[in-house]
XYZ file of C-alpha atoms in Angstrom:
415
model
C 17.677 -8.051 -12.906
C 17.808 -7.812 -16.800
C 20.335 -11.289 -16.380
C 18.306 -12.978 -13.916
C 15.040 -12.392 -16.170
C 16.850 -13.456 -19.836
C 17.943 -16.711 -17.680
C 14.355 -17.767 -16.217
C 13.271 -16.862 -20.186
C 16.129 -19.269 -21.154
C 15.588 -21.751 -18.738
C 11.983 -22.136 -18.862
C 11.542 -21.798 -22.959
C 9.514 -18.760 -22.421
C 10.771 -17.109 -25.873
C 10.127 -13.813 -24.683
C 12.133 -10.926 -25.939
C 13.931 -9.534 -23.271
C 15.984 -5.692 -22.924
C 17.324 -4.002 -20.224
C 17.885 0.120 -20.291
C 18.478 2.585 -17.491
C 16.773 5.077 -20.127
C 13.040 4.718 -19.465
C 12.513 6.854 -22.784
C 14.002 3.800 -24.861
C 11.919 1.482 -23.193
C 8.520 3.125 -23.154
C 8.133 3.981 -27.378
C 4.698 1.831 -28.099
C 4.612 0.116 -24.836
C 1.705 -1.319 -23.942
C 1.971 -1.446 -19.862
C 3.802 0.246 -17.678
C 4.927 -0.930 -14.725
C 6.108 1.778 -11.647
C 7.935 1.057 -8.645
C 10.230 3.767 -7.539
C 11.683 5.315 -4.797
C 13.782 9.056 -4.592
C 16.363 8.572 -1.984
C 17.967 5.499 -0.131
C 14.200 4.092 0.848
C 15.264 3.009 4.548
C 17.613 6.285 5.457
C 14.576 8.791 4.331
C 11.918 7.020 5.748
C 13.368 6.997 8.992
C 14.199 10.352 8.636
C 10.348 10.807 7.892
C 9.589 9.617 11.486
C 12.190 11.047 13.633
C 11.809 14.818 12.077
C 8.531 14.678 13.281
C 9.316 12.762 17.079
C 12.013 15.754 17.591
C 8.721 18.253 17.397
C 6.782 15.651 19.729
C 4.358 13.630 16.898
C 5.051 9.924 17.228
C 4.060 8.492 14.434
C 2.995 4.686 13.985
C 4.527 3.948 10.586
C 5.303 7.304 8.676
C 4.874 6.317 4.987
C 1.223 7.054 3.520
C -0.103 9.247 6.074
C 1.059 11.692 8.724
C 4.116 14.346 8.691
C 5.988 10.952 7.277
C 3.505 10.792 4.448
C 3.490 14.494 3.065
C 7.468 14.576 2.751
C 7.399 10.292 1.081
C 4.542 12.217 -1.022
C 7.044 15.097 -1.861
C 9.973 13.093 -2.537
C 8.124 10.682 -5.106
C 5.356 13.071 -7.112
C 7.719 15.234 -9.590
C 9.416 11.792 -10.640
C 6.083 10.208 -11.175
C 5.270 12.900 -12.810
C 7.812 13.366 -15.070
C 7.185 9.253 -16.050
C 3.553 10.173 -16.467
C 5.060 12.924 -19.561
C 6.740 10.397 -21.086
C 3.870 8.052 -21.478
C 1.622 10.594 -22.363
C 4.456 11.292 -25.197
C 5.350 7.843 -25.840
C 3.296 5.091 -25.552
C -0.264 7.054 -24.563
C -2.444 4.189 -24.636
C 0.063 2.067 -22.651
C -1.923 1.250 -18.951
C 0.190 1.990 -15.616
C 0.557 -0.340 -12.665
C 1.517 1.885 -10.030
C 3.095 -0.175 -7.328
C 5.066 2.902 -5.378
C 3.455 4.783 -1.802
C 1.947 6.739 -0.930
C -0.557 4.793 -3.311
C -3.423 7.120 -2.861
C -1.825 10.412 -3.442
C 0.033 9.263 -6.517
C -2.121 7.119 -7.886
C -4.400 10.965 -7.190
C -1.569 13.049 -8.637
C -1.153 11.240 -11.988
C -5.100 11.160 -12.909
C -5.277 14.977 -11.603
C -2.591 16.063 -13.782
C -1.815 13.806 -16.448
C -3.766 11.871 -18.985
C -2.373 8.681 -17.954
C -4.358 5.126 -17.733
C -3.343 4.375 -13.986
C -4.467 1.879 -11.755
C -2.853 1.701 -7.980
C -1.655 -1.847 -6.959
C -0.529 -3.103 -3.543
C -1.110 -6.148 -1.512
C -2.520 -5.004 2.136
C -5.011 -6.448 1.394
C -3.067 -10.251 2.446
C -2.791 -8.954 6.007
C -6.749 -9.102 6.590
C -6.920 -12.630 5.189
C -3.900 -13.697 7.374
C -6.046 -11.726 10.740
C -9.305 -13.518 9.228
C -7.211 -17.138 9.177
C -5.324 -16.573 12.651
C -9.361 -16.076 14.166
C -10.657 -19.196 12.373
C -7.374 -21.209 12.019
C -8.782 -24.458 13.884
C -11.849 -24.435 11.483
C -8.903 -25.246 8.727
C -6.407 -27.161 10.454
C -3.876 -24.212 10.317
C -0.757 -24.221 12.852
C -0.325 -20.640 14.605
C 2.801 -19.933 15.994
C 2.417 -18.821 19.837
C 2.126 -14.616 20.073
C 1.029 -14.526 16.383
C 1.158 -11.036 15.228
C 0.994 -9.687 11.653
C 3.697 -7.500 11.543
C 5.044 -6.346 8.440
C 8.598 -6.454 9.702
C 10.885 -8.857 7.780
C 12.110 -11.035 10.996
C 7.997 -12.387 10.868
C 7.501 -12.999 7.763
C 8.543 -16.989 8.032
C 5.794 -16.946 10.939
C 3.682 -14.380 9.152
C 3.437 -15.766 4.794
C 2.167 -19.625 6.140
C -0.916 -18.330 7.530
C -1.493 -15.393 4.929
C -1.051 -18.114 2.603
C -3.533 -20.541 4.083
C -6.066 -17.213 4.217
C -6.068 -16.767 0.757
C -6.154 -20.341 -0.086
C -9.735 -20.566 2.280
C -11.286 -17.117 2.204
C -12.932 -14.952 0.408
C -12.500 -11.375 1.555
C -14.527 -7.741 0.111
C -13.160 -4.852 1.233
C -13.848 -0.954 0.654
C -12.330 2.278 1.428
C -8.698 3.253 1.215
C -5.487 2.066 0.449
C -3.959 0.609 3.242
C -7.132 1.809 5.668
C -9.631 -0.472 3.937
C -12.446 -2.318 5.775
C -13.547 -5.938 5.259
C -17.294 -5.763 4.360
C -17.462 -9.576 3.490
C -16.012 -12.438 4.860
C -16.818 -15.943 3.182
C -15.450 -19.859 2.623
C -13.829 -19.656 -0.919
C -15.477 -23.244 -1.474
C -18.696 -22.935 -0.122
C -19.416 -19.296 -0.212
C -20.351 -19.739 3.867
C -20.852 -16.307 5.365
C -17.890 -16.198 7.879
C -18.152 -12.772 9.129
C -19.990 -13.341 12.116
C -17.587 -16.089 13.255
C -14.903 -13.810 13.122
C -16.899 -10.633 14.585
C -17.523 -13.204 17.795
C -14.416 -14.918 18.141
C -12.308 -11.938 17.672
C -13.902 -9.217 19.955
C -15.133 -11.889 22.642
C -13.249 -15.280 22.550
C -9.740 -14.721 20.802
C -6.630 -13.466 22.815
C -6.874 -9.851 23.699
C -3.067 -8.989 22.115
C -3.732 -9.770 18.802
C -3.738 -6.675 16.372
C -5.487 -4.975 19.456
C -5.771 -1.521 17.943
C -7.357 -3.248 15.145
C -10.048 -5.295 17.025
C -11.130 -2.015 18.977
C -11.900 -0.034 15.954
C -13.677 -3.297 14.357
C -15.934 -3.363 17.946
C -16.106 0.535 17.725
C -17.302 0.925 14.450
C -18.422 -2.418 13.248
C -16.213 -3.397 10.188
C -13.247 -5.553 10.398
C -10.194 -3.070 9.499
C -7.665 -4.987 6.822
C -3.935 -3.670 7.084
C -3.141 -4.534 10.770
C -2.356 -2.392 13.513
C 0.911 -1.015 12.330
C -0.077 0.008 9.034
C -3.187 1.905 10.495
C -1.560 5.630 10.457
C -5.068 7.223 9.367
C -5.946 7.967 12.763
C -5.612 10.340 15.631
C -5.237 7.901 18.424
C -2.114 6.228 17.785
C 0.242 9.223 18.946
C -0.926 10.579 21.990
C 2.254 11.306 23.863
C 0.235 11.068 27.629
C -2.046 8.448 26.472
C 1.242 6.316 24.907
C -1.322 4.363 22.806
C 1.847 2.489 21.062
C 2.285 1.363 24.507
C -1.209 0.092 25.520
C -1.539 -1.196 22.030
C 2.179 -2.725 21.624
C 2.129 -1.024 17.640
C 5.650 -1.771 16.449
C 7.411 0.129 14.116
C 9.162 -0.736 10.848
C 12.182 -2.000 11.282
C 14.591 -0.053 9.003
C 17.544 -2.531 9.700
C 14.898 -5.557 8.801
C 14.040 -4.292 5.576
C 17.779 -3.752 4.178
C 18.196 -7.497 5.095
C 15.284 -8.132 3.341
C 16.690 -6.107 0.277
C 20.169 -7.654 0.424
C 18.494 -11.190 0.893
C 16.320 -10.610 -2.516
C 19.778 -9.104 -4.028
C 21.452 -12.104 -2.998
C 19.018 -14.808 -4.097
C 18.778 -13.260 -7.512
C 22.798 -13.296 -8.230
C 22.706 -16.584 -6.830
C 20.400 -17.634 -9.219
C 22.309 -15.523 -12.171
C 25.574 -17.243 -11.185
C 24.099 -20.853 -10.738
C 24.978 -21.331 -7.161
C 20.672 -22.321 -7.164
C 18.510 -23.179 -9.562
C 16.093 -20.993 -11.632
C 13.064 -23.206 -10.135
C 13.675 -21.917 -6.710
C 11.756 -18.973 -8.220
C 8.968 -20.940 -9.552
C 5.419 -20.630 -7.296
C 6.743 -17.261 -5.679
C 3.932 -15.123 -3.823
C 2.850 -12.273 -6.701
C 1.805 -9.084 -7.192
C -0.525 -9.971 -10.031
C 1.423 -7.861 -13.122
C 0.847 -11.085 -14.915
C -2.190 -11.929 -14.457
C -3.625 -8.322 -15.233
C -1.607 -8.322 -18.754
C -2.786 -11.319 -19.787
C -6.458 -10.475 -18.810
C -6.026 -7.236 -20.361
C -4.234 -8.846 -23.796
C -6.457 -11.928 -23.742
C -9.990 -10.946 -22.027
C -9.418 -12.752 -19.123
C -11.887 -11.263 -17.107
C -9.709 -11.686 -14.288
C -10.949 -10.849 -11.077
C -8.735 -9.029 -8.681
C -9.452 -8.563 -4.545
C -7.748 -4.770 -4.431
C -7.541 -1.952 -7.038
C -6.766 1.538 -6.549
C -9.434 3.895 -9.054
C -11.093 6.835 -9.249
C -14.254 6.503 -6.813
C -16.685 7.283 -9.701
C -19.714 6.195 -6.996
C -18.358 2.910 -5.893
C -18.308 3.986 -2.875
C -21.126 6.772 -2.802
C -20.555 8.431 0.300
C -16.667 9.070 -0.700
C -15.689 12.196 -3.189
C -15.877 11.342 -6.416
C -13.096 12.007 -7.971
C -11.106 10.888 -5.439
C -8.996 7.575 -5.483
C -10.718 4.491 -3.435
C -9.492 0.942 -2.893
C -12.502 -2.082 -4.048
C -12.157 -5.402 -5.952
C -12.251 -4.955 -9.592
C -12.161 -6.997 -12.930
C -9.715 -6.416 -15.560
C -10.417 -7.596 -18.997
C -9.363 -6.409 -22.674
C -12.544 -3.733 -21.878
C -9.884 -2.044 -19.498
C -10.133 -1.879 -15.337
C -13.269 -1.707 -13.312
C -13.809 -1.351 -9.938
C -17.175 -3.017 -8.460
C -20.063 -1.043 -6.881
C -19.575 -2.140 -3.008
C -22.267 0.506 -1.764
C -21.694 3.213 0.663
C -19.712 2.442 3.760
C -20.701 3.459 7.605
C -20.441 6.639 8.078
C -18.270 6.816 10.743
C -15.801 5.374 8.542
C -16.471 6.915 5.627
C -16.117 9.856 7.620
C -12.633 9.305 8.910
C -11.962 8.635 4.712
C -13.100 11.751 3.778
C -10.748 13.359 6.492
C -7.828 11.177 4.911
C -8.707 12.333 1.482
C -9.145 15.698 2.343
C -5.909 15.684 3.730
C -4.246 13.776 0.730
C -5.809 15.904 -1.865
C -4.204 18.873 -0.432
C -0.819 17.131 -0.297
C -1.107 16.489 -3.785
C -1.590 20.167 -5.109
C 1.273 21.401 -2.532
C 3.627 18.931 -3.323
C 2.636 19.260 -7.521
C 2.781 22.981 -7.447
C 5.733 23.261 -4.730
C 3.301 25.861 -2.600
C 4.614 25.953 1.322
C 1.278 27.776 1.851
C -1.097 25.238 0.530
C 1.638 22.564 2.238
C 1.370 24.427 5.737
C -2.606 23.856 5.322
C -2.474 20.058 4.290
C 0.200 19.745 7.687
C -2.706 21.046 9.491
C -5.438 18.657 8.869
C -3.321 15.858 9.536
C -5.138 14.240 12.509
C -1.467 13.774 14.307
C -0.590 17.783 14.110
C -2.510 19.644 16.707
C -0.109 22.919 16.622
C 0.611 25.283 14.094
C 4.164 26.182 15.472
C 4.776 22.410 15.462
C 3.197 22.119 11.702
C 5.934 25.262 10.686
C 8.903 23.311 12.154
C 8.578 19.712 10.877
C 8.237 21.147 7.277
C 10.321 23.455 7.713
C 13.241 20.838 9.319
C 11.652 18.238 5.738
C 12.739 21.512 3.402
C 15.851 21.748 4.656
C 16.961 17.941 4.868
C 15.505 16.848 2.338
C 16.244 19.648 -0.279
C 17.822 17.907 -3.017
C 15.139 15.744 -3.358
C 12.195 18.336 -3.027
C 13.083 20.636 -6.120
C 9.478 22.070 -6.413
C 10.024 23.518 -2.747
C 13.526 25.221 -3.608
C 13.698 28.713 -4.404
C-alpha cells in the first residue's frame, strides 16, 4: 500500500510526504488524524465462526457482525486492540482526531469515549444502501436502468448490479437519517436539486405499488412503524424477528447471508488491482473518481474550515436524538469544520423505534464493560438481553464455545 500510495503521489504531482511503518508508535508522534481500520483474526474465518457457534446452539443469525452472539465475540476480538491504539494517542499525538472505520461501530466507537480521552468520531457508509432502496422505488422519475430482481445485497457478486443505482441515489437524493449505526431510519427524503419532499412517493410506491420481494423485511418494518429503515434487510440484525427457527423468517423474507467466499474475492481483487497498478500492468488513473469514504474530505474541512457537510457520523448522543441515552453513541448528519465535529439536532425519533434503540444500546453498553474489563459475569448478562437469546443454558454455551475458540484472541477473558 505504502508503494501504490508514493506512486499515485508521483504520478499525480501531489508532493505529499509519504512513510510507511508496521510500528504505529513511529507513525502517530504529533499526528494530527488518525485513521482506524482493523481487524484481530483472518476477518472471513472468525466471522463465520461468529455465526455458526451460535447456529450449533439453535440462534440463526442474519448477519453476525454488530449485533447478536456474532456481535459480542467481533466486539471482544477488536476492543483491547482499539484500546491499546487509543493509549498511544492519548500518549502521542493527544489532540490528533480518530476516524474509526472498524465494527462493531457503535460499541467501539462507545468503548474509546468511555475509557479513553480520545477525539473519535465513527465512520461507515450504510448509509448508501437507503439511497440505492430510495432510487430503485423512484428510478423511472430519473431515468435509472434496474436490473430485473434488484436487491441490495451487500455481497460482492452484486455489487456491479448494486454501485450504478447507489450511485445514481446519491447523485439525486437527499437523505436524513437518525438512530444507530447500521439500524438508522430515513426521516427525510428530498430531490438534491429542488429540495422536493420525496418521502411520500416512496412511502406509497414502496408499501403499495412496488414489487413485494424487494428488501421485504425492510418495507414491513417501514409500514409497521412508519420510517423508512436505511441498511437493507441483511444488515438489519437489531431485531428479534429475523431468527425464529419455526417461523424461518430468513425464509419468508429471502435475508441472505454474507458470503464469506465473496468477500475474499473481493479482498484478493482490491490486492490485485493495487499491485497491478504498483507494477504498471494499469495505469494510476484507473484509481482516479473511486467511490470514498470521505477521510479526505473531513481533513481538509477540519485543516481548512470547510464546513463540510457529511450524511452519517457516529457521536456521542448529547440530545440529538432526545429520547436516546445520552451518553450513548448515535448515528445523524453532521458538519465538520476547523471548530471540530458536530452532529445536527434531528429531534426525537418514534418511540417504537427509539425503543428498539434503547434495547440495542442497552445491550451494547453492557458488551462494552464485559468485553473492557474481561468479566464472564457482566458478559453472561449482556448475552441475555440480546433479542436473539431466549435461554440461559443456550447464553452459557455459545460464550462458553467463543472462550474457548477464540482464546488467543480474547486475552481479557483468559485466566
Amino acid at each position: 500500500m505504502t508503494a501504490l500510495a508514493q506512486k499515485m503521489n508521483a504520478e499525480w504531482g501531489a508532493n505529499m510526504t509519504i512513510r510507511g511503518t508496521a510500528n504505529r508508535r513511529e507513525a502517530l508522534p504529533n499526528a494530527d488524524f488518525v485513521v482506524l481500520s482493523v481487524q484481530v483474526g483472518p476477518r472471513e474465518k472468525v466471522w463465520e465462526m461468529d455465526w455458526k457457534i451460535p447456529l450449533k446452539h439453535g440462534v440463526r443469525q442474519p448477519y453476525a457482525e454488530n449485533s447478536g452472539p456474532g456481535g459480542f465475540a467481533h466486539t471482544a476480538r477488536n476492543l483491547p486492540l482499539m484500546i491499546d491504539i487509543a493509549r498511544d494517542i492519548e500518549e502521542l499525538c493527544p489532540d490528533a482526531w480518530c476516524l474509526n472505520y472498524t465494527n462493531p461501530l457503535i460499541r467501539l466507537t462507545w468503548a474509546m469515549h468511555r475509557y479513553t480521552n480520545v477525539k473519535v468520531v465513527g465512520m461507515c457508509h450504510q448509509l448508501m444502501w437507503g439511497y440505492t432502496i430510495a432510487m430503485a422505488i423512484l428510478a423511472d422519475r430519473y431515468g435509472v436502468e434496474i436490473p430485473p430482481n434488484f436487491n441490495v445485497h451487500t455481497n460482492y457478486a452484486n455489487k456491479k448490479y448494486r454501485d450504478p443505482v447507489m450511485a445514481a441515489g446519491f447523485k439525486h437524493l437527499d437523505i436524513k437519517a437518525a438512530g444507530l449505526n447500521h439500524f438508522s431510519w430515513a426521516t427525510d427524503i428530498r430531490d438534491r436539486a429542488t429540495g422536493e419532499d420525496l418521502y411520500p412517493l416512496v412511502r406509497q410506491r414502496w408499501l403499495h405499488e412496488y414489487r413485494k420481494d424487494f428488501e421485504p423485511y425492510s418495507r414491513e418494518l417501514f409500514e409497521i412503524f412508519g420510517l423508512m429503515p436505511t441498511p437493507g434487510d441483511a444488515h438489519i440484525e437489531f431485531t428479534q424477528w429475523t431468527h425464529d427457527p419455526l417461523a424461518k423468517p430468513w425464509e419468508k423474507y429471502n435475508i441472505e447471508l454474507q458470503s464469506w467466499d465473496g468477500n475474499l474475492v473481493r479482498r484478493a481483487d482490491r490486492r490485485q488491482l493495487a499491485r497491478d497498478v504498483v507494477n504498471g500492468k494499469l495505469p494510476v488513473d484507473t484509481l482516479k473518481n473511486q467511490p470514498t469514504e470521505y477521510v479526505p474530505e473531513i481533513v481538509e474541512a477540519i485543516t481548512f474550515n470547510d464546513n463540510f457537510y457529511y450524511h452519517q457520523l457516529n457521536l456521542p448522543n448529547h440530545g440529538l436524538i432526545p429520547n436516546l441515552p445520552d451518553d450513548a453513541i448515535v448515528e445523524v448528519p453532521g458538519v465538520i469544520s476547523g471548530f471540530g465535529i458536530h452532529g445536527l439536532a434531528m429531534g426525537p425519533l418514534p418511540e417504537a423505534i427509539a425503543e428498539m434503540c434503547r434495547r440495542e444500546l442497552a445491550y451494547s453498553s453492557l458488551v462494552v464493560d464485559a468485553c473492557y474489563h474481561g468479566d464472564k459475569e457482566l458478559a453472561l448478562q449482556a448475552m441475555l438481553l440480546d433479542p436473539m437469546v431466549n435461554d440461559i443454558d443456550r447464553a452459557r454455551a455459545i460464550l462458553k464455545d467463543f472462550y474457548v475458540e477464540f482464546a488467543e484472541y480474547l486475552p481479557q477473558f483468559q485466566p
